[in-house]
Amino acid sequence: MNVGCVILACTVLVGASSGSRASQPLKPPCRPGFTQSFYTVIVSRDVLHGQSILKDTALSSERVKFEYCQRSREVGFVSNDPNFSVRPDGTVYAEQEVANLSEPVQFMVTARGLHDPHIWETTVKLALAGHPHPLALTKVGVEEMLSRVWDSQPRVIKFSRKHQRSSSANGLRRQKRDWVIPPINVPENSRGPFPHMLVRIRSDQDKDVGIRYSITGAGADQPPSGIYNIDPISGNMFVTQPLDREERASFHLRAHAVDMNGNQVENPIDLYIYVIDMNDNRPEFQNQVYNGSVAEGSKPGSSVMQVTATDSDDSTTANGMVRYRILSQTPHSPIPNMFTINSETGDIVTVAAGLDREKVSQYTIIVQATDMEGNLNFGLSNTATALISITDINDNPPELTVRTFSGEVPENKVNVVVTNLTVVDRDQPHSPNWNAVYRIVSGDPSGHFTIRTNPITNEGMLTVVKPVDFEMNRAFMLTVVVSNQAHLASGIQSSLQSTAGVTISVQDVNEPPVFPVNPKTIRFEEGVPAGTTLTVFAAQDPDHFIHQIVRYSKLSDPANWLKINRTNGQITTMALLDRESMYVKNNVYEATFLAFDNGSPQASGTGTLQIYLIDVNDNAPVLVPREAQVCERARPNSRVNITASDADADPNVGPFVFELPSFPASVRRNWTISRLSGDYAQLRLRIPYLEASVYEIPIIVSDSGNPPLSNRSVIRVKVCPCDDNGDCSATGAVAAAGLGTGAIIAILICIIILLSMVLLFVVWMKRREKERQAKPLLIDPEDDVRDNILKYDEEGGGEEDQDYDLSQLQQPESLDHIINKPAGVRRVDERPVIAESQYPIRPSLPHPGDIGDFINDGLRAADNDPTAPPYDSLLVFDYEGSGSTAGSVSSLNSISSGDQDYDYLNDWGPRFKKLADLYGGGDDD
């Protein structure tokens, strides 16, 4: 069998001429290129079984179709597999012998116009027909396929030449068209060896001139550089490393030919290198776990969710075409295949009815995504998990657990739970489809009961909201209905068990006595005498079936005006009723009484009695104001407006009558009253001038009661001098102001206290002065020099004071060297070794007058004692360096015997007077 057998033929669709297009109907715009992006060729087993494929032996009459549209039909086809080629008419054939096709072969066909830079590609897959279990494209198969590509004879690419020939007609020269350079196809993930030769670039002039070849572009001398290189002498072009189509799918290089001097010999040619995709990437799901939901009872075909997987391989080829399928479903209830998936879109839908959340609440679906259009033999797969939750619908009506409930309730109690109504609902707990709603449809026309739903247990709590009376209703028969918050799903009917009866028994209790009218209001005039019967305030016992005795007592009586008969509830007064009392509010006095029975346990009730007090004229009016002031001279604005207040009510109040009494006569002589209105009058001076003072003016005020009541009131009027504006001046106000007896007494007491304190202080000062004068002094105040002798700190001798012999200041350890020392200057406080002088002995209790003599005797003894310090020696107090200007200090005695004149001490002030007397010729003490 020939090697060149036809595998696939390309049918060329030639577009119609421009002249015929006008007569044809409009068609969609034409797009040049292959009509399909992927072709599959099935080779018969009979052709290949036990035979070699010989050249020119046809395998199939199928062709790949290429749409030319308006373009030139001069299109070149190139296969990236050296075992297969494409003729100009589009027929694909085998170039060399093929032992067998037990493994599928896939290669790419590239089309490029001779005068057009556009490039089109399609994929051709060759497989054995009728194979029961096609082998997957394993790693070994890929390597063998790549090895066939690498082992093929590399092509030689020549630089295009411009051939010229003469025309027989006019001698013109016509250029021959350039060769079309097909693209170079390199499979990805090749294992080498590297570098691997791809093509050879050569020039026709390499026999005459030394040529140097080079390539430029991304992948050669531009990033990513070093992927391709070329032998500059032979023109062999190499790839140096494995390629990855997912990183870079194509390269565009330019080949150059120059002579040894660097001069361009040929025009650069474009080299297009395409990385052939291999199925080296598995589909990857966007999520490993997908969550979806579908309502229970959904019809077949209901959408559930969508899963999505992507493949990094070329999506235009089968390598990147992903297909989906469901591997497993858990659980298998009600059937193992409740769902299906769209193989291309990944949409999961239901395929069967019977989804019931109460039986299966969630399904776990394992979804597989496979490339190579889902071919399990060739494609790579990956899986993901889809969790499908079955959402609840209200397809289960609530059902009461029993048909009849019962309970008991004491009368007159509210907010008491009589019984709990239990219900069962298989829908989703704590959802509107599960939450129960209870209604009382009959048996409670007065609304004594209601049913509240327990949000946790969903039970109905039958509760009393209106008190029930045993004497009126001893039992209730209720009918209740339960439903859900959400309506039942379409086609679901309510259950007969959604209705039940409730029997409620009312328990009799001892009820307290009840006052028929509460509060009870009566009307009486104020001032009724004590012992007056006001009313009978009796209560009734609602327990008609039990005979009980009712007794009464007073619970609240603020003014203690009333009392109640313990047996019959008769109320009488104990004191006068006063409407003006502080316990009366708005003419109403309120008291509370207690009624209790003798039941077990005892029950009691309260009743309120309201007494409306009718006013009588029992309060005389009182003058207002009680103080005023006017000017001493009658002026138009010097008047006092007066009125009255009355504790009674209308008509026992105003209008009031104001008048001056006839006694004393000075009142009517000096003052007059004029009426302003029914409640007001005006008091003013009758005479032109009245001496400034304080006057108490009596005024008689009468009300309008029947009979009227009068009151004699006094108003204190201050008469004072006024300024031009009619206001009392300060001087006049003081003169007119009067002090009461209490104020005067308080002022006198304060004055007496102040005088006593001053007197005591003076006496204390005099006594202290006498004590100071009587106390004797030890010395004469003139001799007291304590304030004159001040001790100050001592300072060193400066910088020259630092160089001295410290041994001069040391105390001798013994007196031997002093005794044996020759006569001369003694130092370091040397004490003379002689007999000590005798000092006068002071008596144990000397007279104060002898103190001065004692001190003088001691002074004389000390002056004559050579053993008493300061010793009669040279005392070295400090060393001040050499060159001191200070001379020797002679011995000092208390009594000077020199002839020096000390009279100048008298000029130094009184502090030196004593010293001047001692040394200046004064008298000795």
PDB file of C-alpha atoms in Angstrom, residues 349-556:
ATOM      1  CA  VAL A 349     -31.135  19.810  36.682  1.00  0.00           C
ATOM      2  CA  THR A 350     -33.595  17.308  38.071  1.00  0.00           C
ATOM      3  CA  VAL A 351     -34.609  14.389  35.882  1.00  0.00           C
ATOM      4  CA  ALA A 352     -37.155  12.676  38.095  1.00  0.00           C
ATOM      5  CA  ALA A 353     -39.927  13.596  40.496  1.00  0.00           C
ATOM      6  CA  GLY A 354     -40.058  12.532  44.099  1.00  0.00           C
ATOM      7  CA  LEU A 355     -37.811  14.992  45.953  1.00  0.00           C
ATOM      8  CA  ASP A 356     -38.993  14.954  49.563  1.00  0.00           C
ATOM      9  CA  ARG A 357     -37.099  16.943  52.196  1.00  0.00           C
ATOM     10  CA  GLU A 358     -38.686  14.967  54.991  1.00  0.00           C
ATOM     11  CA  LYS A 359     -37.041  11.800  53.600  1.00  0.00           C
ATOM     12  CA  VAL A 360     -33.797  13.151  52.106  1.00  0.00           C
ATOM     13  CA  SER A 361     -32.722  16.682  53.006  1.00  0.00           C
ATOM     14  CA  GLN A 362     -29.442  16.757  51.070  1.00  0.00           C
ATOM     15  CA  TYR A 363     -27.816  14.983  48.133  1.00  0.00           C
ATOM     16  CA  THR A 364     -24.087  14.688  47.476  1.00  0.00           C
ATOM     17  CA  ILE A 365     -23.160  14.648  43.780  1.00  0.00           C
ATOM     18  CA  ILE A 366     -19.658  13.845  42.466  1.00  0.00           C
ATOM     19  CA  VAL A 367     -19.137  15.702  39.168  1.00  0.00           C
ATOM     20  CA  GLN A 368     -16.323  14.869  36.769  1.00  0.00           C
ATOM     21  CA  ALA A 369     -14.899  17.270  34.200  1.00  0.00           C
ATOM     22  CA  THR A 370     -12.899  15.742  31.309  1.00  0.00           C
ATOM     23  CA  ASP A 371     -11.117  17.488  28.436  1.00  0.00           C
ATOM     24  CA  MET A 372     -10.683  16.070  24.947  1.00  0.00           C
ATOM     25  CA  GLU A 373     -14.433  16.690  24.622  1.00  0.00           C
ATOM     26  CA  GLY A 374     -15.110  14.183  27.357  1.00  0.00           C
ATOM     27  CA  ASN A 375     -13.137  11.312  25.838  1.00  0.00           C
ATOM     28  CA  LEU A 376     -12.232   9.183  28.819  1.00  0.00           C
ATOM     29  CA  ASN A 377      -9.501   7.345  26.864  1.00  0.00           C
ATOM     30  CA  PHE A 378      -7.609  10.453  25.752  1.00  0.00           C
ATOM     31  CA  GLY A 379      -8.780  13.199  28.102  1.00  0.00           C
ATOM     32  CA  LEU A 380      -7.645  14.269  31.550  1.00  0.00           C
ATOM     33  CA  SER A 381     -10.230  14.477  34.328  1.00  0.00           C
ATOM     34  CA  ASN A 382     -10.896  16.142  37.634  1.00  0.00           C
ATOM     35  CA  THR A 383     -13.745  15.934  40.114  1.00  0.00           C
ATOM     36  CA  ALA A 384     -15.694  18.231  42.434  1.00  0.00           C
ATOM     37  CA  THR A 385     -18.483  17.780  44.945  1.00  0.00           C
ATOM     38  CA  ALA A 386     -21.917  19.332  44.582  1.00  0.00           C
ATOM     39  CA  LEU A 387     -24.055  19.518  47.725  1.00  0.00           C
ATOM     40  CA  ILE A 388     -27.708  19.892  46.815  1.00  0.00           C
ATOM     41  CA  SER A 389     -29.980  20.919  49.670  1.00  0.00           C
ATOM     42  CA  ILE A 390     -33.666  20.136  49.354  1.00  0.00           C
ATOM     43  CA  THR A 391     -35.534  23.215  50.527  1.00  0.00           C
ATOM     44  CA  ASP A 392     -38.743  22.844  52.426  1.00  0.00           C
ATOM     45  CA  ILE A 393     -42.223  23.659  51.181  1.00  0.00           C
ATOM     46  CA  ASN A 394     -45.345  23.517  53.297  1.00  0.00           C
ATOM     47  CA  ASP A 395     -46.466  20.083  52.146  1.00  0.00           C
ATOM     48  CA  ASN A 396     -47.234  18.747  55.628  1.00  0.00           C
ATOM     49  CA  PRO A 397     -50.163  20.314  57.500  1.00  0.00           C
ATOM     50  CA  PRO A 398     -49.830  20.505  61.301  1.00  0.00           C
ATOM     51  CA  GLU A 399     -51.686  17.796  63.211  1.00  0.00           C
ATOM     52  CA  LEU A 400     -52.833  17.938  66.828  1.00  0.00           C
ATOM     53  CA  THR A 401     -51.711  14.927  68.815  1.00  0.00           C
ATOM     54  CA  VAL A 402     -55.153  14.213  70.345  1.00  0.00           C
ATOM     55  CA  ARG A 403     -58.703  14.998  69.350  1.00  0.00           C
ATOM     56  CA  THR A 404     -59.741  16.399  72.752  1.00  0.00           C
ATOM     57  CA  PHE A 405     -57.814  18.439  75.325  1.00  0.00           C
ATOM     58  CA  SER A 406     -58.968  19.337  78.854  1.00  0.00           C
ATOM     59  CA  GLY A 407     -57.981  21.745  81.583  1.00  0.00           C
ATOM     60  CA  GLU A 408     -59.085  23.625  84.701  1.00  0.00           C
ATOM     61  CA  VAL A 409     -58.985  27.286  85.614  1.00  0.00           C
ATOM     62  CA  PRO A 410     -59.909  29.090  88.861  1.00  0.00           C
ATOM     63  CA  GLU A 411     -62.420  31.847  88.493  1.00  0.00           C
ATOM     64  CA  ASN A 412     -61.364  35.482  88.453  1.00  0.00           C
ATOM     65  CA  LYS A 413     -57.798  34.631  87.375  1.00  0.00           C
ATOM     66  CA  VAL A 414     -56.108  36.028  84.256  1.00  0.00           C
ATOM     67  CA  ASN A 415     -52.892  35.150  82.390  1.00  0.00           C
ATOM     68  CA  VAL A 416     -53.221  31.555  83.578  1.00  0.00           C
ATOM     69  CA  VAL A 417     -52.294  28.742  81.133  1.00  0.00           C
ATOM     70  CA  VAL A 418     -55.188  26.298  81.149  1.00  0.00           C
ATOM     71  CA  THR A 419     -53.572  23.595  78.976  1.00  0.00           C
ATOM     72  CA  ASN A 420     -50.927  23.082  76.287  1.00  0.00           C
ATOM     73  CA  LEU A 421     -52.025  21.965  72.853  1.00  0.00           C
ATOM     74  CA  THR A 422     -49.375  19.686  71.313  1.00  0.00           C
ATOM     75  CA  VAL A 423     -48.926  19.514  67.549  1.00  0.00           C
ATOM     76  CA  VAL A 424     -46.793  17.553  65.078  1.00  0.00           C
ATOM     77  CA  ASP A 425     -45.444  19.059  61.847  1.00  0.00           C
ATOM     78  CA  ARG A 426     -42.836  17.314  59.695  1.00  0.00           C
ATOM     79  CA  ASP A 427     -41.781  20.467  57.834  1.00  0.00           C
ATOM     80  CA  GLN A 428     -38.591  22.419  58.509  1.00  0.00           C
ATOM     81  CA  PRO A 429     -38.540  23.328  62.235  1.00  0.00           C
ATOM     82  CA  HIS A 430     -38.667  26.988  63.175  1.00  0.00           C
ATOM     83  CA  SER A 431     -39.702  28.031  59.682  1.00  0.00           C
ATOM     84  CA  PRO A 432     -43.009  29.553  58.501  1.00  0.00           C
ATOM     85  CA  ASN A 433     -43.908  26.101  57.166  1.00  0.00           C
ATOM     86  CA  TRP A 434     -43.549  24.685  60.716  1.00  0.00           C
ATOM     87  CA  ASN A 435     -44.641  27.517  62.993  1.00  0.00           C
ATOM     88  CA  ALA A 436     -48.154  26.823  64.242  1.00  0.00           C
ATOM     89  CA  VAL A 437     -50.983  29.350  64.473  1.00  0.00           C
ATOM     90  CA  TYR A 438     -53.931  28.444  66.720  1.00  0.00           C
ATOM     91  CA  ARG A 439     -57.470  29.827  66.507  1.00  0.00           C
ATOM     92  CA  ILE A 440     -60.569  29.358  68.665  1.00  0.00           C
ATOM     93  CA  VAL A 441     -63.443  28.943  66.239  1.00  0.00           C
ATOM     94  CA  SER A 442     -66.286  28.297  68.714  1.00  0.00           C
ATOM     95  CA  GLY A 443     -67.192  28.045  72.391  1.00  0.00           C
ATOM     96  CA  ASP A 444     -65.854  31.398  73.590  1.00  0.00           C
ATOM     97  CA  PRO A 445     -68.151  34.205  72.416  1.00  0.00           C
ATOM     98  CA  SER A 446     -67.042  36.577  75.203  1.00  0.00           C
ATOM     99  CA  GLY A 447     -63.319  36.230  74.440  1.00  0.00           C
ATOM    100  CA  HIS A 448     -62.212  34.794  77.778  1.00  0.00           C
ATOM    101  CA  PHE A 449     -59.407  32.735  76.200  1.00  0.00           C
ATOM    102  CA  THR A 450     -56.618  33.043  73.664  1.00  0.00           C
ATOM    103  CA  ILE A 451     -53.948  30.641  72.372  1.00  0.00           C
ATOM    104  CA  ARG A 452     -50.327  31.752  72.213  1.00  0.00           C
ATOM    105  CA  THR A 453     -47.691  29.715  70.381  1.00  0.00           C
ATOM    106  CA  ASN A 454     -44.580  28.594  72.234  1.00  0.00           C
ATOM    107  CA  PRO A 455     -41.767  29.566  69.810  1.00  0.00           C
ATOM    108  CA  ILE A 456     -39.538  26.701  70.986  1.00  0.00           C
ATOM    109  CA  THR A 457     -41.877  23.736  71.242  1.00  0.00           C
ATOM    110  CA  ASN A 458     -44.559  24.988  68.795  1.00  0.00           C
ATOM    111  CA  GLU A 459     -47.194  24.102  71.399  1.00  0.00           C
ATOM    112  CA  GLY A 460     -50.333  26.162  71.820  1.00  0.00           C
ATOM    113  CA  MET A 461     -50.692  27.689  75.296  1.00  0.00           C
ATOM    114  CA  LEU A 462     -54.423  28.155  76.015  1.00  0.00           C
ATOM    115  CA  THR A 463     -54.450  31.212  78.301  1.00  0.00           C
ATOM    116  CA  VAL A 464     -57.177  33.089  80.214  1.00  0.00           C
ATOM    117  CA  VAL A 465     -57.227  36.762  79.241  1.00  0.00           C
ATOM    118  CA  LYS A 466     -60.603  37.700  80.709  1.00  0.00           C
ATOM    119  CA  PRO A 467     -61.742  36.504  84.164  1.00  0.00           C
ATOM    120  CA  VAL A 468     -64.337  33.750  84.211  1.00  0.00           C
ATOM    121  CA  ASP A 469     -67.109  33.525  86.832  1.00  0.00           C
ATOM    122  CA  PHE A 470     -68.074  30.191  88.301  1.00  0.00           C
ATOM    123  CA  GLU A 471     -71.517  31.488  89.153  1.00  0.00           C
ATOM    124  CA  MET A 472     -72.112  32.267  85.477  1.00  0.00           C
ATOM    125  CA  ASN A 473     -70.184  29.551  83.579  1.00  0.00           C
ATOM    126  CA  ARG A 474     -69.008  26.369  85.243  1.00  0.00           C
ATOM    127  CA  ALA A 475     -67.427  24.936  82.057  1.00  0.00           C
ATOM    128  CA  PHE A 476     -66.420  25.859  78.494  1.00  0.00           C
ATOM    129  CA  MET A 477     -66.325  23.675  75.358  1.00  0.00           C
ATOM    130  CA  LEU A 478     -63.920  25.178  72.806  1.00  0.00           C
ATOM    131  CA  THR A 479     -63.089  24.164  69.238  1.00  0.00           C
ATOM    132  CA  VAL A 480     -59.582  25.040  68.083  1.00  0.00           C
ATOM    133  CA  VAL A 481     -57.957  24.849  64.645  1.00  0.00           C
ATOM    134  CA  VAL A 482     -54.206  24.866  63.967  1.00  0.00           C
ATOM    135  CA  SER A 483     -52.487  26.021  60.778  1.00  0.00           C
ATOM    136  CA  ASN A 484     -49.077  27.298  59.669  1.00  0.00           C
ATOM    137  CA  GLN A 485     -47.804  30.782  59.126  1.00  0.00           C
ATOM    138  CA  ALA A 486     -47.231  29.867  55.485  1.00  0.00           C
ATOM    139  CA  HIS A 487     -50.011  28.630  53.259  1.00  0.00           C
ATOM    140  CA  LEU A 488     -50.063  24.993  52.312  1.00  0.00           C
ATOM    141  CA  ALA A 489     -48.409  24.101  49.060  1.00  0.00           C
ATOM    142  CA  SER A 490     -50.541  23.769  45.985  1.00  0.00           C
ATOM    143  CA  GLY A 491     -52.495  20.557  46.024  1.00  0.00           C
ATOM    144  CA  ILE A 492     -52.012  19.877  49.757  1.00  0.00           C
ATOM    145  CA  GLN A 493     -55.207  19.580  51.794  1.00  0.00           C
ATOM    146  CA  SER A 494     -55.642  20.272  55.502  1.00  0.00           C
ATOM    147  CA  SER A 495     -55.685  17.283  57.774  1.00  0.00           C
ATOM    148  CA  LEU A 496     -58.684  16.257  59.853  1.00  0.00           C
ATOM    149  CA  GLN A 497     -56.343  16.193  62.821  1.00  0.00           C
ATOM    150  CA  SER A 498     -55.819  19.958  62.517  1.00  0.00           C
ATOM    151  CA  THR A 499     -59.018  20.465  64.545  1.00  0.00           C
ATOM    152  CA  ALA A 500     -59.581  19.475  68.190  1.00  0.00           C
ATOM    153  CA  GLY A 501     -61.907  20.176  71.097  1.00  0.00           C
ATOM    154  CA  VAL A 502     -60.917  21.644  74.475  1.00  0.00           C
ATOM    155  CA  THR A 503     -62.970  21.147  77.663  1.00  0.00           C
ATOM    156  CA  ILE A 504     -62.317  23.722  80.402  1.00  0.00           C
ATOM    157  CA  SER A 505     -63.685  23.376  83.949  1.00  0.00           C
ATOM    158  CA  VAL A 506     -64.042  26.522  86.080  1.00  0.00           C
ATOM    159  CA  GLN A 507     -63.074  26.131  89.738  1.00  0.00           C
ATOM    160  CA  ASP A 508     -65.067  28.002  92.373  1.00  0.00           C
ATOM    161  CA  VAL A 509     -63.075  30.188  94.755  1.00  0.00           C
ATOM    162  CA  ASN A 510     -64.096  32.414  97.650  1.00  0.00           C
ATOM    163  CA  GLU A 511     -64.679  35.766  96.021  1.00  0.00           C
ATOM    164  CA  PRO A 512     -64.447  38.997  97.995  1.00  0.00           C
ATOM    165  CA  PRO A 513     -67.548  41.082  98.719  1.00  0.00           C
ATOM    166  CA  VAL A 514     -68.308  43.620  96.041  1.00  0.00           C
ATOM    167  CA  PHE A 515     -69.735  47.106  96.527  1.00  0.00           C
ATOM    168  CA  PRO A 516     -72.471  47.575  93.920  1.00  0.00           C
ATOM    169  CA  VAL A 517     -71.571  51.230  93.390  1.00  0.00           C
ATOM    170  CA  ASN A 518     -67.889  51.922  93.696  1.00  0.00           C
ATOM    171  CA  PRO A 519     -67.060  54.739  94.213  1.00  0.00           C
ATOM    172  CA  LYS A 520     -70.268  55.990  95.783  1.00  0.00           C
ATOM    173  CA  THR A 521     -70.936  59.774  95.796  1.00  0.00           C
ATOM    174  CA  ILE A 522     -73.245  61.621  98.217  1.00  0.00           C
ATOM    175  CA  ARG A 523     -73.898  65.380  98.803  1.00  0.00           C
ATOM    176  CA  PHE A 524     -74.036  67.100 102.203  1.00  0.00           C
ATOM    177  CA  GLU A 525     -73.673  70.658 103.507  1.00  0.00           C
ATOM    178  CA  GLU A 526     -70.544  71.310 105.466  1.00  0.00           C
ATOM    179  CA  GLY A 527     -70.867  71.782 109.162  1.00  0.00           C
ATOM    180  CA  VAL A 528     -73.326  68.940 109.826  1.00  0.00           C
ATOM    181  CA  PRO A 529     -73.085  67.966 113.509  1.00  0.00           C
ATOM    182  CA  ALA A 530     -71.382  64.838 114.756  1.00  0.00           C
ATOM    183  CA  GLY A 531     -73.563  61.732 114.831  1.00  0.00           C
ATOM    184  CA  THR A 532     -75.353  62.547 111.583  1.00  0.00           C
ATOM    185  CA  THR A 533     -76.095  59.483 109.419  1.00  0.00           C
ATOM    186  CA  LEU A 534     -74.772  60.041 105.916  1.00  0.00           C
ATOM    187  CA  THR A 535     -75.555  56.786 104.035  1.00  0.00           C
ATOM    188  CA  VAL A 536     -75.456  53.012 104.127  1.00  0.00           C
ATOM    189  CA  PHE A 537     -72.446  51.695 102.201  1.00  0.00           C
ATOM    190  CA  ALA A 538     -73.181  47.944 101.926  1.00  0.00           C
ATOM    191  CA  ALA A 539     -71.398  45.245  99.908  1.00  0.00           C
ATOM    192  CA  GLN A 540     -72.672  42.024  98.320  1.00  0.00           C
ATOM    193  CA  ASP A 541     -71.074  38.569  98.382  1.00  0.00           C
ATOM    194  CA  PRO A 542     -70.853  37.147  94.814  1.00  0.00           C
ATOM    195  CA  ASP A 543     -70.689  33.555  96.146  1.00  0.00           C
ATOM    196  CA  HIS A 544     -74.407  32.851  95.777  1.00  0.00           C
ATOM    197  CA  PHE A 545     -74.072  29.146  96.455  1.00  0.00           C
ATOM    198  CA  ILE A 546     -72.399  29.695  99.838  1.00  0.00           C
ATOM    199  CA  HIS A 547     -74.038  31.680 102.657  1.00  0.00           C
ATOM    200  CA  GLN A 548     -71.405  33.968 104.229  1.00  0.00           C
ATOM    201  CA  ILE A 549     -71.514  36.932 106.613  1.00  0.00           C
ATOM    202  CA  VAL A 550     -70.083  40.279 105.509  1.00  0.00           C
ATOM    203  CA  ARG A 551     -68.481  42.664 107.992  1.00  0.00           C
ATOM    204  CA  TYR A 552     -67.193  46.239 107.509  1.00  0.00           C
ATOM    205  CA  SER A 553     -64.318  48.357 108.759  1.00  0.00           C
ATOM    206  CA  LYS A 554     -62.776  51.722 108.002  1.00  0.00           C
ATOM    207  CA  LEU A 555     -59.693  51.580 105.841  1.00  0.00           C
ATOM    208  CA  SER A 556     -58.903  55.246 105.128  1.00  0.00           C
TER     209      SER A 556
END
